[in-house]
Coordinates of C-alpha atoms in Angstrom, one line a residue:
X1156 CA 64.6 21.5 -46.2
X1157 CA 64.0 18.5 -43.9
X1158 CA 64.2 20.8 -40.9
X1159 CA 61.6 23.2 -42.4
X1160 CA 59.2 20.3 -43.1
X1161 CA 59.7 18.9 -39.6
X1162 CA 59.0 22.3 -38.0
X1163 CA 55.9 22.7 -40.1
X1164 CA 54.6 19.2 -39.0
X1165 CA 55.2 20.1 -35.4
X1166 CA 53.3 23.3 -35.8
X1167 CA 50.4 21.6 -37.5
X1168 CA 50.3 18.9 -34.8
X1169 CA 50.4 21.5 -32.0
X1170 CA 47.4 23.3 -33.6
X1171 CA 45.5 20.0 -33.8
X1172 CA 46.2 19.4 -30.1
X1173 CA 44.9 22.8 -29.2
X1174 CA 41.8 22.4 -31.3
X1175 CA 41.1 18.9 -29.8
X1176 CA 41.7 20.4 -26.3
X1177 CA 39.3 23.1 -27.0
X1178 CA 36.8 20.6 -28.3
X1179 CA 37.3 18.5 -25.2
X1180 CA 36.9 21.5 -23.0
X1181 CA 33.6 22.3 -24.7
X1182 CA 32.5 18.7 -24.4
X1183 CA 33.6 18.7 -20.8
X1184 CA 31.8 22.0 -20.1
X1185 CA 28.7 20.7 -21.8
X1186 CA 28.8 17.5 -19.7
X1187 CA 29.3 19.6 -16.5
X1188 CA 26.3 21.8 -17.4
X1189 CA 24.1 18.8 -18.2
X1190 CA 25.1 17.3 -14.8
X1191 CA 24.3 20.6 -13.1
X1192 CA 20.9 20.8 -14.8
X1193 CA 20.1 17.2 -13.8
X1194 CA 21.2 17.9 -10.2
X1195 CA 19.1 21.0 -10.1
X1196 CA 16.1 19.1 -11.5
X1197 CA 16.6 16.4 -8.9
X1198 CA 16.7 18.9 -6.1
X1199 CA 13.7 20.6 -7.5
X1200 CA 11.8 17.3 -7.6
X1201 CA 12.9 16.4 -4.1
X1202 CA 11.8 19.7 -2.7
X1203 CA 8.2 18.9 -3.6
X1204 CA 8.4 16.3 -0.9
X1205 CA 10.6 17.9 1.7
X1206 CA 11.1 16.4 5.2
X1207 CA 12.2 18.1 8.4
X1208 CA 15.9 18.8 8.6
X1209 CA 17.8 16.8 11.2
X1210 CA 19.0 20.1 12.7
X1211 CA 15.5 20.9 13.9
X1212 CA 15.2 17.8 16.0
X1213 CA 14.2 18.5 19.6
X1214 CA 14.9 16.5 22.8
X1215 CA 11.3 16.0 23.6
X1216 CA 7.8 16.1 22.2
X1217 CA 4.3 15.5 23.5
X1218 CA 3.8 12.4 21.3
X1219 CA 6.2 10.4 19.3
X1220 CA 4.7 8.5 16.3
X1221 CA 6.9 5.8 14.9
X1222 CA 6.2 5.2 11.2
X1223 CA 5.1 7.6 8.5
X1224 CA 2.6 5.4 6.7
X1225 CA -1.1 6.1 6.5
X1226 CA -1.8 5.3 10.2
X1227 CA 1.1 7.3 11.5
X1228 CA 0.4 10.5 9.5
X1229 CA -3.3 10.2 10.4
X1230 CA -2.5 9.9 14.1
X1231 CA -0.2 12.9 13.9
X1232 CA -2.9 15.1 12.3
X1233 CA -5.5 14.2 14.9
X1234 CA -3.0 14.7 17.8
X1235 CA -2.1 18.1 16.3
X1236 CA -5.8 19.0 16.0
X1237 CA -6.1 18.3 19.8
X1238 CA -3.5 21.0 20.4
X1239 CA -0.5 18.8 21.0
X1240 CA 3.0 18.7 19.6
X1241 CA 3.6 15.4 17.8
X1242 CA 6.6 14.2 15.8
X1243 CA 6.8 11.4 13.2
X1244 CA 9.9 9.2 12.9
X1245 CA 10.3 7.1 9.8
X1246 CA 13.2 4.7 9.3
X1247 CA 12.9 4.7 5.4
X1248 CA 14.2 7.6 3.2
X1249 CA 10.6 8.5 2.3
X1250 CA 7.2 8.5 4.0
X1251 CA 4.3 6.3 2.9
X1252 CA 5.2 2.7 4.0
X1253 CA 3.0 -0.1 2.7
X1254 CA 0.2 2.5 2.2
X1255 CA 1.8 3.6 -1.0
X1256 CA 1.2 0.1 -2.4
X1257 CA -2.5 0.0 -1.8
X1258 CA -4.4 0.1 -5.1
X1259 CA -8.0 -1.0 -4.8
X1260 CA -9.6 1.3 -2.3
X1261 CA -10.9 1.9 1.2
X1262 CA -14.0 0.1 2.4
X1263 CA -16.7 2.0 4.3
X1264 CA -20.5 1.6 4.8
X1265 CA -23.4 4.1 5.0
X1266 CA -21.2 6.8 3.5
X1267 CA -22.4 10.1 2.0
X1268 CA -20.9 9.0 -1.4
X1269 CA -22.9 5.8 -1.3
X1270 CA -26.1 7.7 -0.6
X1271 CA -25.4 10.2 -3.3
X1272 CA -25.0 7.3 -5.8
X1273 CA -28.1 5.4 -4.6
X1274 CA -26.1 2.5 -3.1
X1275 CA -28.1 1.1 -0.1
X1276 CA -25.7 -0.2 2.5
X1277 CA -25.5 -0.7 6.2
X1278 CA -23.0 -1.2 8.9
X1279 CA -24.4 -4.6 10.0
X1280 CA -24.0 -6.0 6.5
X1281 CA -20.4 -4.7 6.4
X1282 CA -19.8 -6.3 9.8
X1283 CA -21.3 -9.7 8.9
X1284 CA -19.5 -10.0 5.6
X1285 CA -16.1 -9.1 7.1
X1286 CA -16.7 -11.6 10.0
X1287 CA -17.6 -14.2 7.4
X1288 CA -14.5 -13.4 5.4
X1289 CA -12.4 -13.8 8.5
X1290 CA -14.0 -17.2 9.2
X1291 CA -15.6 -15.8 12.3
X1292 CA -12.3 -15.4 14.1
X1293 CA -12.1 -11.6 14.0
X1294 CA -12.0 -9.6 17.3
X1295 CA -15.6 -8.7 17.4
X1296 CA -15.2 -5.6 19.5
X1297 CA -12.6 -4.2 17.2
X1298 CA -14.6 -5.1 14.2
X1299 CA -17.7 -3.3 15.5
X1300 CA -15.8 -0.2 16.2
X1301 CA -14.2 -0.4 12.7
X1302 CA -17.4 -0.6 10.7
X1303 CA -19.3 1.9 12.8
X1304 CA -16.5 4.5 12.3
X1305 CA -15.9 3.8 8.6
X1306 CA -18.2 6.5 7.2
X1307 CA -16.8 9.2 9.5
X1308 CA -13.3 8.3 8.3
X1309 CA -14.4 8.9 4.7
X1310 CA -15.8 12.3 5.8
X1311 CA -12.6 13.2 7.7
X1312 CA -10.5 12.4 4.6
X1313 CA -12.8 14.5 2.5
X1314 CA -12.6 17.4 5.0
X1315 CA -8.8 17.5 4.5
X1316 CA -8.9 17.3 0.7
X1317 CA -8.7 13.5 0.2
X1318 CA -11.9 12.7 -1.7
X1319 CA -12.8 9.0 -2.3
X1320 CA -16.1 9.2 -4.2
X1321 CA -15.5 6.6 -6.9
X1322 CA -17.1 3.3 -5.8
X1323 CA -16.3 -0.3 -6.7
X1324 CA -16.4 -3.7 -5.1
X1325 CA -13.9 -6.2 -3.7
X1326 CA -14.0 -9.9 -3.0
X1327 CA -16.3 -11.0 -0.1
X1328 CA -18.4 -7.9 -0.2
X1329 CA -22.0 -7.7 -1.5
X1330 CA -22.2 -3.9 -2.1
X1331 CA -20.1 -1.2 -3.7
X1332 CA -18.3 0.0 -0.5
X1333 CA -14.8 0.3 -1.8
X1334 CA -14.0 4.0 -2.1
X1335 CA -11.4 5.2 -4.6
X1336 CA -10.1 8.6 -5.9
X1337 CA -12.5 10.3 -8.3
X1338 CA -10.4 9.3 -11.4
X1339 CA -10.2 5.6 -10.4
X1340 CA -6.5 5.8 -9.7
X1341 CA -4.6 3.7 -7.1
X1342 CA -5.8 4.7 -3.6
X1343 CA -2.5 4.4 -1.7
X1344 CA -0.3 7.0 -3.2
X1345 CA -3.2 9.4 -3.4
X1346 CA -3.9 9.1 0.3
X1347 CA -0.1 9.3 1.2
X1348 CA 0.2 12.5 -0.9
X1349 CA -2.8 14.0 0.7
X1350 CA -1.8 13.2 4.2
X1351 CA 1.8 14.3 3.7
X1352 CA 0.5 17.6 2.3
X1353 CA -1.6 18.1 5.4
X1354 CA 1.2 17.1 7.8
X1355 CA 3.5 19.7 6.2
X1356 CA 0.8 22.4 6.2
X1357 CA 0.2 21.8 9.9
X1358 CA 4.0 22.1 10.6
X1359 CA 4.2 18.6 12.1
X1360 CA 7.9 17.5 12.0
X1361 CA 8.6 14.4 10.0
X1362 CA 12.1 13.0 10.1
X1363 CA 13.1 10.2 7.7
X1364 CA 16.1 7.9 8.0
X1365 CA 15.1 7.8 11.7
X1366 CA 15.3 4.1 12.7
X1367 CA 13.7 3.7 16.2
X1368 CA 15.5 0.9 18.0
X1369 CA 13.8 0.9 21.4
X1370 CA 10.7 2.2 23.3
X1371 CA 11.9 3.5 26.6
X1372 CA 10.0 3.5 29.9
X1373 CA 10.3 4.7 33.5
X1374 CA 8.4 3.4 36.5
X1375 CA 6.1 1.4 34.2
X1376 CA 5.2 4.4 32.0
X1377 CA 6.5 4.8 28.4
X1378 CA 8.6 7.9 28.2
X1379 CA 10.2 8.0 24.7
X1380 CA 12.4 6.2 22.2
X1381 CA 15.9 5.6 21.2
X1382 CA 16.4 6.3 17.6
X1383 CA 19.3 5.9 15.1
X1384 CA 19.5 8.8 12.6
X1385 CA 21.2 8.1 9.2
X1386 CA 22.6 4.8 10.6
X1387 CA 25.2 6.7 12.6
X1388 CA 23.8 9.1 15.2
X1389 CA 21.8 7.6 18.1
X1390 CA 19.6 9.8 20.2
X1391 CA 17.2 9.5 23.1
X1392 CA 14.0 11.4 22.5
X1393 CA 11.5 12.0 25.3
X1394 CA 7.7 12.0 25.0
X1395 CA 4.6 11.6 27.2
X1396 CA 3.2 9.0 24.8
X1397 CA 4.4 6.9 21.9
X1398 CA 2.2 5.6 19.0
X1399 CA 3.6 2.7 17.0
X1400 CA 2.5 2.6 13.4
X1401 CA 5.4 0.7 11.8
X1402 CA 3.4 -1.8 9.7
X1403 CA 3.6 -5.6 9.5
X1404 CA 6.4 -8.0 8.8
X1405 CA 5.6 -9.1 5.3
X1406 CA 9.1 -8.2 4.1
X1407 CA 10.9 -10.1 6.8
X1408 CA 11.2 -13.6 5.4
X1409 CA 12.9 -14.9 8.6
X1410 CA 9.9 -13.9 10.7
X1411 CA 7.5 -15.3 8.0
X1412 CA 9.3 -18.6 8.0
X1413 CA 9.2 -18.8 11.8
X1414 CA 5.4 -18.7 11.9
X1415 CA 4.6 -20.1 8.4
X1416 CA 7.4 -22.3 6.9
X1417 CA 5.1 -23.1 4.0
X1418 CA 5.4 -19.6 2.6
X1419 CA 9.2 -19.5 2.4
X1420 CA 9.3 -19.6 -1.4
X1421 CA 6.6 -16.9 -2.0
X1422 CA 7.4 -13.5 -3.4
X1423 CA 6.2 -10.5 -1.3
X1424 CA 4.4 -7.3 -2.3
X1425 CA 5.6 -5.5 0.9
X1426 CA 7.9 -2.5 0.8
X1427 CA 11.3 -3.1 2.3
X1428 CA 10.6 -1.4 5.6
X1429 CA 7.9 -3.9 6.6
X1430 CA 10.2 -5.9 8.9
X1431 CA 8.2 -6.2 12.1
X1432 CA 10.3 -3.7 14.1
X1433 CA 7.3 -2.4 16.1
X1434 CA 6.1 -5.9 17.0
X1435 CA 9.6 -6.8 18.4
X1436 CA 10.0 -3.6 20.4
X1437 CA 6.5 -3.9 21.9
X1438 CA 7.1 -7.6 22.8
X1439 CA 10.3 -6.6 24.5
X1440 CA 8.3 -4.1 26.6
X1441 CA 5.8 -6.7 27.7
X1442 CA 3.2 -6.4 25.0
X1443 CA 1.5 -9.5 23.6
X1444 CA 0.7 -10.6 20.1
X1445 CA -2.2 -12.3 18.3
X1446 CA -2.6 -14.3 15.1
X1447 CA 1.0 -14.0 14.0
X1448 CA 0.6 -17.1 11.8
X1449 CA -2.3 -15.6 9.9
X1450 CA -0.5 -14.3 6.8
X1451 CA -2.6 -13.3 3.8
X1452 CA -1.4 -14.4 0.4
X1453 CA -2.8 -12.2 -2.4
X1454 CA -4.0 -14.1 -5.5
X1455 CA -3.0 -11.6 -8.2
X1456 CA 0.7 -10.7 -8.0
X1457 CA 3.0 -10.1 -10.9
X1458 CA 5.9 -12.4 -10.0
X1459 CA 8.9 -10.8 -11.7
X1460 CA 8.5 -7.5 -9.8
X1461 CA 6.5 -8.9 -6.9
X1462 CA 3.9 -6.2 -7.8
X1463 CA 0.3 -6.4 -6.6
X1464 CA -2.4 -6.2 -9.3
X1465 CA -5.3 -4.6 -7.5
X1466 CA -8.6 -6.2 -6.9
X1467 CA -10.4 -3.4 -8.6
X1468 CA -9.5 -4.9 -12.0
X1469 CA -11.7 -7.8 -11.1
X1470 CA -14.2 -5.6 -9.3
X1471 CA -14.8 -3.7 -12.6
X1472 CA -15.3 -6.9 -14.6
X1473 CA -12.0 -8.6 -15.1
X1474 CA -11.8 -12.4 -15.1
X1475 CA -9.1 -15.0 -14.6
X1476 CA -8.3 -17.8 -16.9
X1477 CA -5.9 -20.8 -16.8
X1478 CA -3.2 -21.7 -19.2
X1479 CA -6.0 -23.4 -21.2
X1480 CA -7.8 -20.2 -21.6
X1481 CA -10.7 -21.2 -19.3
X1482 CA -12.2 -19.6 -16.1
X1483 CA -11.7 -21.8 -13.0
X1484 CA -13.2 -19.9 -10.1
X1485 CA -15.3 -17.0 -8.8
X1486 CA -12.8 -14.2 -9.2
X1487 CA -14.4 -12.2 -6.4
X1488 CA -14.5 -14.8 -3.8
X1489 CA -12.4 -14.1 -0.7
X1490 CA -8.7 -13.9 -1.2
X1491 CA -7.9 -17.2 0.5
X1492 CA -10.3 -19.1 -1.7
X1493 CA -9.1 -17.4 -5.0
X1494 CA -5.5 -18.1 -4.0
X1495 CA -6.3 -21.8 -3.3
X1496 CA -8.0 -22.1 -6.7
X1497 CA -4.9 -20.7 -8.5
X1498 CA -2.6 -23.1 -6.5
X1499 CA -4.7 -26.0 -7.6
X1500 CA -3.8 -25.3 -11.3
X1501 CA -0.9 -27.3 -12.7
X1502 CA 1.1 -24.1 -13.3
X1503 CA 0.0 -22.5 -10.0
X1504 CA -0.4 -19.3 -12.0
X1505 CA -3.1 -17.7 -14.2
X1506 CA -3.9 -14.8 -16.4
X1507 CA -6.1 -11.8 -15.4
X1508 CA -8.0 -10.8 -18.5
X1509 CA -9.8 -7.5 -19.1
X1510 CA -10.8 -5.0 -21.8
X1511 CA -10.6 -1.4 -22.7
X1512 CA -13.6 -0.7 -20.6
X1513 CA -12.0 -2.0 -17.4
X1514 CA -8.8 -0.2 -18.3
X1515 CA -10.7 3.1 -18.5
X1516 CA -12.3 2.6 -15.1
X1517 CA -9.2 1.4 -13.3
X1518 CA -6.4 3.9 -13.7
X1519 CA -3.9 1.6 -12.0
X1520 CA -3.8 -0.4 -15.2
X1521 CA -1.8 2.5 -16.8
X1522 CA 1.0 1.8 -14.3
X1523 CA 0.8 -1.9 -14.9
X1524 CA 1.2 -1.3 -18.6
X1525 CA 4.0 1.2 -18.1
X1526 CA 5.9 -1.5 -16.0
X1527 CA 5.6 -3.9 -18.9
X1528 CA 3.2 -6.4 -17.2
X1529 CA 0.4 -6.1 -19.8
X1530 CA -0.1 -8.2 -22.9
X1531 CA -2.3 -6.5 -25.5
X1532 CA -4.3 -7.6 -28.5
X1533 CA -6.7 -5.8 -30.9
X1534 CA -8.8 -8.9 -31.0
X1535 CA -9.4 -11.8 -28.6
X1536 CA -7.5 -14.1 -31.0
X1537 CA -4.5 -11.7 -31.0
X1538 CA -4.4 -11.6 -27.2
X1539 CA -4.7 -15.4 -27.0
X1540 CA -1.6 -15.6 -29.3
X1541 CA 0.3 -13.3 -26.9
X1542 CA -0.8 -15.4 -23.9
X1543 CA 0.1 -18.6 -25.7
X1544 CA -3.4 -20.1 -25.0
X1545 CA -6.0 -21.5 -27.3
X1546 CA -7.8 -18.8 -29.2
X1547 CA -10.9 -20.9 -29.5
X1548 CA -11.0 -21.6 -25.7
X1549 CA -10.4 -17.9 -24.8
X1550 CA -13.1 -16.7 -27.2
X1551 CA -15.5 -19.2 -25.9
X1552 CA -14.7 -18.2 -22.3
X1553 CA -15.3 -14.5 -23.0
X1554 CA -18.5 -15.3 -24.9
X1555 CA -19.8 -17.3 -21.9
X1556 CA -18.8 -14.6 -19.5
X1557 CA -20.4 -11.8 -21.5
X1558 CA -23.6 -13.8 -21.7
X1559 CA -23.5 -14.2 -17.9
X1560 CA -23.1 -10.5 -17.5
X1561 CA -26.0 -9.8 -19.8
X1562 CA -28.3 -12.2 -17.9
X1563 CA -26.8 -11.3 -14.5
X1564 CA -26.3 -15.1 -13.9
X1565 CA -22.9 -16.7 -13.7
X1566 CA -23.9 -20.3 -13.9
X1567 CA -20.3 -21.5 -14.1
X1568 CA -19.0 -20.2 -10.7
X1569 CA -21.8 -18.3 -9.1
X1570 CA -20.2 -14.8 -9.2
X1571 CA -22.7 -12.2 -8.2
X1572 CA -20.5 -9.1 -7.8
X1573 CA -18.4 -7.2 -10.4
X1574 CA -20.8 -8.5 -13.0
X1575 CA -22.0 -5.1 -14.4
X1576 CA -19.7 -4.8 -17.3
X1577 CA -18.9 -7.3 -20.1
X1578 CA -15.6 -7.8 -21.8
X1579 CA -16.3 -6.7 -25.4
X1580 CA -14.4 -3.4 -25.9
X1581 CA -11.1 -3.7 -27.8
X1582 CA -8.2 -3.7 -27.2
X1583 CA -8.1 -6.7 -24.9
X1584 CA -5.5 -7.2 -22.2
X1585 CA -4.0 -9.9 -19.9
X1586 CA -1.5 -10.0 -17.0
X1587 CA 0.1 -13.2 -15.9
X1588 CA -0.3 -13.5 -12.1
X1589 CA 0.3 -15.9 -9.2
X1590 CA -0.1 -15.7 -5.4
X1591 CA 2.3 -13.6 -3.2
X1592 CA 2.7 -12.7 0.4
X1593 CA 0.7 -9.5 0.9
X1594 CA -0.4 -8.8 4.4
X1595 CA 0.3 -9.9 8.0
X1596 CA -3.0 -10.1 9.8
X1597 CA -1.4 -10.8 13.1
X1598 CA 0.4 -8.3 15.3
X1599 CA 0.3 -6.7 18.7
X1600 CA -2.8 -6.8 20.8
X1601 CA -4.7 -3.5 21.3
X1602 CA -8.1 -2.4 22.5
X1603 CA -10.6 -0.1 20.7
X1604 CA -8.7 2.9 22.4
X1605 CA -5.6 1.6 20.5
X1606 CA -3.9 1.1 23.8
X1607 CA -1.3 -1.7 23.6
X1608 CA -2.1 -4.5 26.0
X1609 CA 0.3 -6.6 28.1
X1610 CA 0.0 -10.3 28.7
X1611 CA -2.5 -9.7 31.5
X1612 CA -4.7 -7.8 29.1
X1613 CA -4.0 -4.4 30.8
X1614 CA -2.9 -1.3 28.8
X1615 CA 0.8 -0.4 28.9
X1616 CA 0.6 3.2 30.1
X1617 CA 1.6 5.7 27.3
X1618 CA 1.8 3.1 24.5
X1619 CA -0.6 3.1 21.6
X1620 CA -0.5 1.3 18.2
X1621 CA -2.5 1.3 14.9
X1622 CA -2.4 -0.2 11.5
X1623 CA -0.8 -3.4 10.3
X1624 CA 1.5 -3.6 13.3
X1625 CA -1.7 -4.7 15.3
X1626 CA -3.6 -7.9 15.1
X1627 CA -7.1 -9.3 15.7
X1628 CA -9.3 -7.2 13.5
X1629 CA -9.1 -9.3 10.3
X1630 CA -9.0 -12.8 11.9
X1631 CA -7.9 -15.5 9.5
X1632 CA -8.5 -13.6 6.3
X1633 CA -8.6 -9.9 5.4
X1634 CA -11.2 -8.5 3.0
X1635 CA -9.7 -6.3 0.2
X1636 CA -10.1 -2.6 1.0
X1637 CA -10.2 -3.1 4.8
X1638 CA -6.5 -2.4 5.4
X1639 CA -6.8 1.2 4.1
X1640 CA -9.9 1.6 6.2
X1641 CA -8.1 0.3 9.2
X1642 CA -5.2 2.7 9.0
X1643 CA -7.4 5.7 8.8
X1644 CA -10.0 4.6 11.4
X1645 CA -7.6 3.4 14.0
X1646 CA -4.9 5.9 13.1
X1647 CA -7.4 8.6 14.0
X1648 CA -8.3 6.9 17.2
X1649 CA -4.6 6.5 18.2
X1650 CA -4.1 10.3 17.6
X1651 CA -7.2 11.2 19.7
X1652 CA -6.6 8.7 22.5
X1653 CA -2.9 9.4 22.9
X1654 CA -3.7 13.1 23.0
X1655 CA -6.3 12.5 25.8
X1656 CA -3.7 10.5 27.7
X1657 CA -1.1 13.2 27.5
X1658 CA -3.6 15.9 28.5
X1659 CA -4.7 13.9 31.5
X1660 CA -1.2 13.5 32.9

């Protein structure tokens, strides 16, 4: 009897094990399928932004462009349009560089979009205000070229499907000359997506994980680069010209501290690839630099994520208040002055306050909200509670501001721009901000042909540069919206002039 019971128990236990095993197999199969689905989805997503396979790398090209940000892709498109064969080498896993982080817009004067919207502007005004913003230290020849070619840069972008017809204003400017995408979204990613689409349509090879380590030369002429692919495979690639568009050094804290020890504790808004590689390689080749100690600190940076809160929020009517709930400066003064005003507060931080109207006009605020930066209240009092500031003070501040907007007279701080819209539409929002390292105005010295200059002021044959890797244009302070303009204007020039150089050889 006991044997029969024992046999039955063994049989039942065996059946249970089989059933559990089947269940585990089903669960395992389900998990495997889910993993396959996710992998397929990831591959599908990645294929939308595909880069040139390493196997297609050639030993030589007409022009090598180092850096796949806005300036680099623009240069490649112009070189290709001149009938040449350029290649783009990008050390990061994706294209875009610091351009992807730009949020406010692209400055330009006398544009067709300004004229369509009845905005009267002129190049001389743009020149004078940028020179004033840079404290008169800008390279005047570079600046003149910059403003005089700004409208054509807007036209060129429009001609390749990158339309910037939504206008706002940034600090230090008197007119609406900051051009944004039609829906008011962040300008950087929009431009990067548009340029990348054109690069792919024109069959311009773009290799990522391609870290250029050295610019090579022979008999005084630049003749290519040495590049490390995927951190393992080093190659020598030949070219008749090289264009450096590697960006600044805002993410290299060692370089920052060498020239500005006072900024050692600041957060940085720069993407990880902005480490000054191009500057170092050009210096090694005999190039010279200018204004390396001129580093722009942006006043409105979310500190936890080192994330830039774009100037367009203020340009469309946002204000800044202290921990007491009071305004303390002209929010659209130049960036250096606004930064100084925040640093004078006991907390060295402030709140950027805006309403539903500003939010609807600045689509970048959707991203800020998604990232968890935004405090929200259905009333001013509710927002004040979230901010932990006095409701009475914040209410009074907004009432005073709305009155200033109505009368077009900011008696408190003399703000004359970004004063078209009051803050009266619920809900109300706030983002806590403080200054952060944003832009390195110094870099290698070039001329208006984007030729890199040596210590004697003569061009290094076959070497060109554009974008944040260069210095001189902005002087001691950059106006918001001018960096995007710079990468397009001088990126185009680098593509054209490097192509002319190659054709003349």
